[in-house]
């Protein structure tokens, strides 16, 4: 099916939560006012740092259990028809990808990676997590980082950046490197401080109160290394018009003047504009701001919203489910589906049964692998005819009445992603 969109709206959050648990409502942070999120972003990326990660919990974290922050954001966004596509974690670093349900069957080549930079790359207390994907003909990579802290360790932050660029590698064609993607968004606690020991914490606080931010931004280490070409020179940052986001007294909007305030929390981006003949790519940043009313951390969260150009006439190969009238509890049930375009079933592909209002791809009730168990081809392959197949779910798959959906997930090649989603259908007991 050809996409009719020309732009996507993406909303980014970066927040160092300082090992605290979510206590305040998150609606304002996500630009939800009076229960209305308008206009709806197509995608949310939420990058967190210092999510509590005790050693005894690390095994559980690897078993796909959500941390409290991810669960809290999902609980808000599910009411607006967002689905969590992927969550990538490295100790306290978490990156969450939420997408409007109507777009998920166009997602391709979703892949996540991480790079450790702590203690010379041996430990994941610092580093990067990322998620890359293709959507409507363009490739997008989002990187969430937590770099080396402290004013005097600027060289370590520069080294962290270059290590991440060098070691972060993807398997998707033509985008093995972060910077090879059409769009790159780099968010996180980058930990860059203000240059010069002559500028004390009290001096900085006074200049902030006088709203003389430009004098401080001239001392910003990140802007300096970007100008010098030492790090982040490939990326762009829009003008900062909010006060330094670190370091605050907990439960306060006042700076903790034991540390010099600085803009540690940032959102940068890069566009490879001229890679296609049919469109010139662009990213327009709609806003860039901090949220001082959120006071449970010693950092203030930062958000940015972008409109990005996509390719409006790219065809997606995929899967089309045939309509399902009903499935019956404690009976074998089946569904037919058509493979459109170049799609052919491959071992490892699976079809999952979900509740109609699922809010995460981890929420499947049961799944069947394509090509295993009882399946049946229901039409011949003609020169231009799509292949139609049928898959069966055993009598234990459906247990309670409700509304359900089926989702086809491909696990291989350049079609890796969500290839199809059925319309909702009822599950109930067969009348006696």
mmCIF file of N, CA, C and O in Angstrom, residues 255-294:
data_model
loop_
_atom_site.group_PDB
_atom_site.id
_atom_site.type_symbol
_atom_site.label_atom_id
_atom_site.label_comp_id
_atom_site.label_asym_id
_atom_site.label_seq_id
_atom_site.Cartn_x
_atom_site.Cartn_y
_atom_site.Cartn_z
ATOM 1 N N UNK A 255 18.931 25.773 41.917
ATOM 2 C CA UNK A 255 20.168 25.052 41.632
ATOM 3 C C UNK A 255 20.862 24.617 42.922
ATOM 4 O O UNK A 255 20.846 25.329 43.935
ATOM 5 N N UNK A 256 21.478 23.446 42.849
ATOM 6 C CA UNK A 256 22.382 22.984 43.899
ATOM 7 C C UNK A 256 23.760 23.544 43.558
ATOM 8 O O UNK A 256 24.448 23.030 42.670
ATOM 9 N N UNK A 257 24.164 24.583 44.269
ATOM 10 C CA UNK A 257 25.357 25.335 43.870
ATOM 11 C C UNK A 257 26.649 24.674 44.333
ATOM 12 O O UNK A 257 27.726 25.273 44.240
ATOM 13 N N UNK A 258 26.550 23.421 44.790
ATOM 14 C CA UNK A 258 27.792 22.656 44.996
ATOM 15 C C UNK A 258 28.395 22.263 43.646
ATOM 16 O O UNK A 258 29.563 21.876 43.573
ATOM 17 N N UNK A 259 27.593 22.289 42.603
ATOM 18 C CA UNK A 259 28.067 22.040 41.235
ATOM 19 C C UNK A 259 27.727 23.250 40.373
ATOM 20 O O UNK A 259 26.723 23.935 40.604
ATOM 21 N N UNK A 260 28.529 23.489 39.350
ATOM 22 C CA UNK A 260 28.240 24.599 38.449
ATOM 23 C C UNK A 260 27.112 24.186 37.503
ATOM 24 O O UNK A 260 27.214 23.151 36.818
ATOM 25 N N UNK A 261 26.026 24.956 37.453
ATOM 26 C CA UNK A 261 24.940 24.614 36.527
ATOM 27 C C UNK A 261 25.441 24.552 35.084
ATOM 28 O O UNK A 261 26.356 25.292 34.691
ATOM 29 N N UNK A 262 24.826 23.647 34.303
ATOM 30 C CA UNK A 262 25.230 23.512 32.901
ATOM 31 C C UNK A 262 24.122 22.846 32.102
ATOM 32 O O UNK A 262 23.199 22.255 32.662
ATOM 33 N N UNK A 263 24.252 22.957 30.772
ATOM 34 C CA UNK A 263 23.296 22.328 29.858
ATOM 35 C C UNK A 263 23.799 20.912 29.532
ATOM 36 O O UNK A 263 24.416 20.670 28.487
ATOM 37 N N UNK A 264 23.556 19.985 30.409
ATOM 38 C CA UNK A 264 24.018 18.616 30.166
ATOM 39 C C UNK A 264 23.072 17.849 29.241
ATOM 40 O O UNK A 264 23.494 16.891 28.582
ATOM 41 N N UNK A 265 21.814 18.235 29.173
ATOM 42 C CA UNK A 265 20.759 17.427 28.542
ATOM 43 C C UNK A 265 20.377 18.052 27.206
ATOM 44 O O UNK A 265 19.824 19.153 27.160
ATOM 45 N N UNK A 266 20.619 17.319 26.107
ATOM 46 C CA UNK A 266 20.566 17.945 24.793
ATOM 47 C C UNK A 266 19.879 17.062 23.766
ATOM 48 O O UNK A 266 19.797 15.835 23.899
ATOM 49 N N UNK A 267 19.448 17.717 22.672
ATOM 50 C CA UNK A 267 18.869 17.040 21.516
ATOM 51 C C UNK A 267 19.532 17.624 20.267
ATOM 52 O O UNK A 267 19.398 18.816 19.979
ATOM 53 N N UNK A 268 20.244 16.764 19.531
ATOM 54 C CA UNK A 268 20.928 17.166 18.306
ATOM 55 C C UNK A 268 20.414 16.310 17.159
ATOM 56 O O UNK A 268 19.832 15.249 17.375
ATOM 57 N N UNK A 269 20.663 16.756 15.926
ATOM 58 C CA UNK A 269 20.153 15.994 14.791
ATOM 59 C C UNK A 269 20.994 16.232 13.541
ATOM 60 O O UNK A 269 21.762 17.206 13.448
ATOM 61 N N UNK A 270 20.826 15.328 12.593
ATOM 62 C CA UNK A 270 21.515 15.404 11.310
ATOM 63 C C UNK A 270 20.565 14.912 10.228
ATOM 64 O O UNK A 270 19.838 13.928 10.426
ATOM 65 N N UNK A 271 20.561 15.575 9.093
ATOM 66 C CA UNK A 271 19.757 15.175 7.929
ATOM 67 C C UNK A 271 20.678 14.994 6.738
ATOM 68 O O UNK A 271 21.433 15.909 6.383
ATOM 69 N N UNK A 272 20.645 13.815 6.129
ATOM 70 C CA UNK A 272 21.305 13.609 4.834
ATOM 71 C C UNK A 272 20.275 13.937 3.754
ATOM 72 O O UNK A 272 19.492 13.086 3.335
ATOM 73 N N UNK A 273 20.262 15.166 3.330
ATOM 74 C CA UNK A 273 19.122 15.722 2.600
ATOM 75 C C UNK A 273 18.980 15.223 1.172
ATOM 76 O O UNK A 273 17.866 15.066 0.660
ATOM 77 N N UNK A 274 20.079 14.959 0.504
ATOM 78 C CA UNK A 274 20.024 14.763 -0.953
ATOM 79 C C UNK A 274 20.402 13.348 -1.368
ATOM 80 O O UNK A 274 21.236 13.137 -2.243
ATOM 81 N N UNK A 275 19.760 12.365 -0.748
ATOM 82 C CA UNK A 275 20.079 10.967 -1.058
ATOM 83 C C UNK A 275 19.072 10.330 -2.012
ATOM 84 O O UNK A 275 19.310 9.233 -2.511
ATOM 85 N N UNK A 276 17.951 10.993 -2.283
ATOM 86 C CA UNK A 276 16.919 10.441 -3.164
ATOM 87 C C UNK A 276 16.620 11.416 -4.295
ATOM 88 O O UNK A 276 16.680 12.632 -4.121
ATOM 89 N N UNK A 277 16.249 10.849 -5.437
ATOM 90 C CA UNK A 277 15.906 11.685 -6.590
ATOM 91 C C UNK A 277 14.517 12.289 -6.482
ATOM 92 O O UNK A 277 14.247 13.340 -7.069
ATOM 93 N N UNK A 278 13.618 11.637 -5.723
ATOM 94 C CA UNK A 278 12.210 12.050 -5.730
ATOM 95 C C UNK A 278 11.849 13.035 -4.628
ATOM 96 O O UNK A 278 10.723 13.542 -4.595
ATOM 97 N N UNK A 279 12.789 13.322 -3.702
ATOM 98 C CA UNK A 279 12.448 14.212 -2.598
ATOM 99 C C UNK A 279 13.734 14.734 -1.963
ATOM 100 O O UNK A 279 14.761 14.059 -1.962
ATOM 101 N N UNK A 280 13.671 15.964 -1.454
ATOM 102 C CA UNK A 280 14.745 16.516 -0.627
ATOM 103 C C UNK A 280 14.320 16.397 0.827
ATOM 104 O O UNK A 280 13.269 16.923 1.214
ATOM 105 N N UNK A 281 15.104 15.688 1.624
ATOM 106 C CA UNK A 281 14.744 15.447 3.015
ATOM 107 C C UNK A 281 15.018 16.695 3.864
ATOM 108 O O UNK A 281 15.944 17.459 3.586
ATOM 109 N N UNK A 282 14.205 16.868 4.896
ATOM 110 C CA UNK A 282 14.403 17.992 5.811
ATOM 111 C C UNK A 282 13.795 17.653 7.163
ATOM 112 O O UNK A 282 12.862 16.857 7.254
ATOM 113 N N UNK A 283 14.349 18.271 8.198
ATOM 114 C CA UNK A 283 13.805 18.161 9.552
ATOM 115 C C UNK A 283 13.615 19.573 10.089
ATOM 116 O O UNK A 283 14.570 20.348 10.155
ATOM 117 N N UNK A 284 12.387 19.900 10.442
ATOM 118 C CA UNK A 284 12.059 21.213 10.994
ATOM 119 C C UNK A 284 11.745 21.040 12.471
ATOM 120 O O UNK A 284 10.800 20.331 12.834
ATOM 121 N N UNK A 285 12.563 21.669 13.323
ATOM 122 C CA UNK A 285 12.323 21.553 14.754
ATOM 123 C C UNK A 285 11.255 22.556 15.168
ATOM 124 O O UNK A 285 11.396 23.764 14.958
ATOM 125 N N UNK A 286 10.191 22.054 15.774
ATOM 126 C CA UNK A 286 9.040 22.878 16.139
ATOM 127 C C UNK A 286 9.205 23.515 17.510
ATOM 128 O O UNK A 286 8.648 24.583 17.772
ATOM 129 N N UNK A 287 9.945 22.864 18.399
ATOM 130 C CA UNK A 287 10.177 23.407 19.735
ATOM 131 C C UNK A 287 11.363 22.698 20.366
ATOM 132 O O UNK A 287 11.747 21.603 19.942
ATOM 133 N N UNK A 288 11.943 23.351 21.355
ATOM 134 C CA UNK A 288 13.096 22.816 22.089
ATOM 135 C C UNK A 288 13.044 23.471 23.459
ATOM 136 O O UNK A 288 13.270 24.676 23.584
ATOM 137 N N UNK A 289 12.716 22.695 24.497
ATOM 138 C CA UNK A 289 12.467 23.318 25.791
ATOM 139 C C UNK A 289 12.746 22.356 26.934
ATOM 140 O O UNK A 289 12.807 21.142 26.753
ATOM 141 N N UNK A 290 12.906 22.939 28.113
ATOM 142 C CA UNK A 290 13.018 22.155 29.338
ATOM 143 C C UNK A 290 11.707 22.250 30.110
ATOM 144 O O UNK A 290 10.825 23.058 29.776
ATOM 145 N N UNK A 291 11.589 21.433 31.149
ATOM 146 C CA UNK A 291 10.340 21.345 31.913
ATOM 147 C C UNK A 291 10.658 21.510 33.402
ATOM 148 O O UNK A 291 10.805 20.528 34.131
ATOM 149 N N UNK A 292 10.757 22.764 33.859
ATOM 150 C CA UNK A 292 11.214 23.029 35.231
ATOM 151 C C UNK A 292 10.260 22.540 36.310
ATOM 152 O O UNK A 292 10.673 22.368 37.458
ATOM 153 N N UNK A 293 8.995 22.307 35.980
ATOM 154 C CA UNK A 293 8.034 21.889 37.008
ATOM 155 C C UNK A 293 8.218 20.444 37.437
ATOM 156 O O UNK A 293 7.627 20.027 38.448
ATOM 157 N N UNK A 294 8.978 19.678 36.686
ATOM 158 C CA UNK A 294 9.260 18.297 37.077
ATOM 159 C C UNK A 294 10.495 18.308 37.978
ATOM 160 O O UNK A 294 11.601 18.613 37.534
#
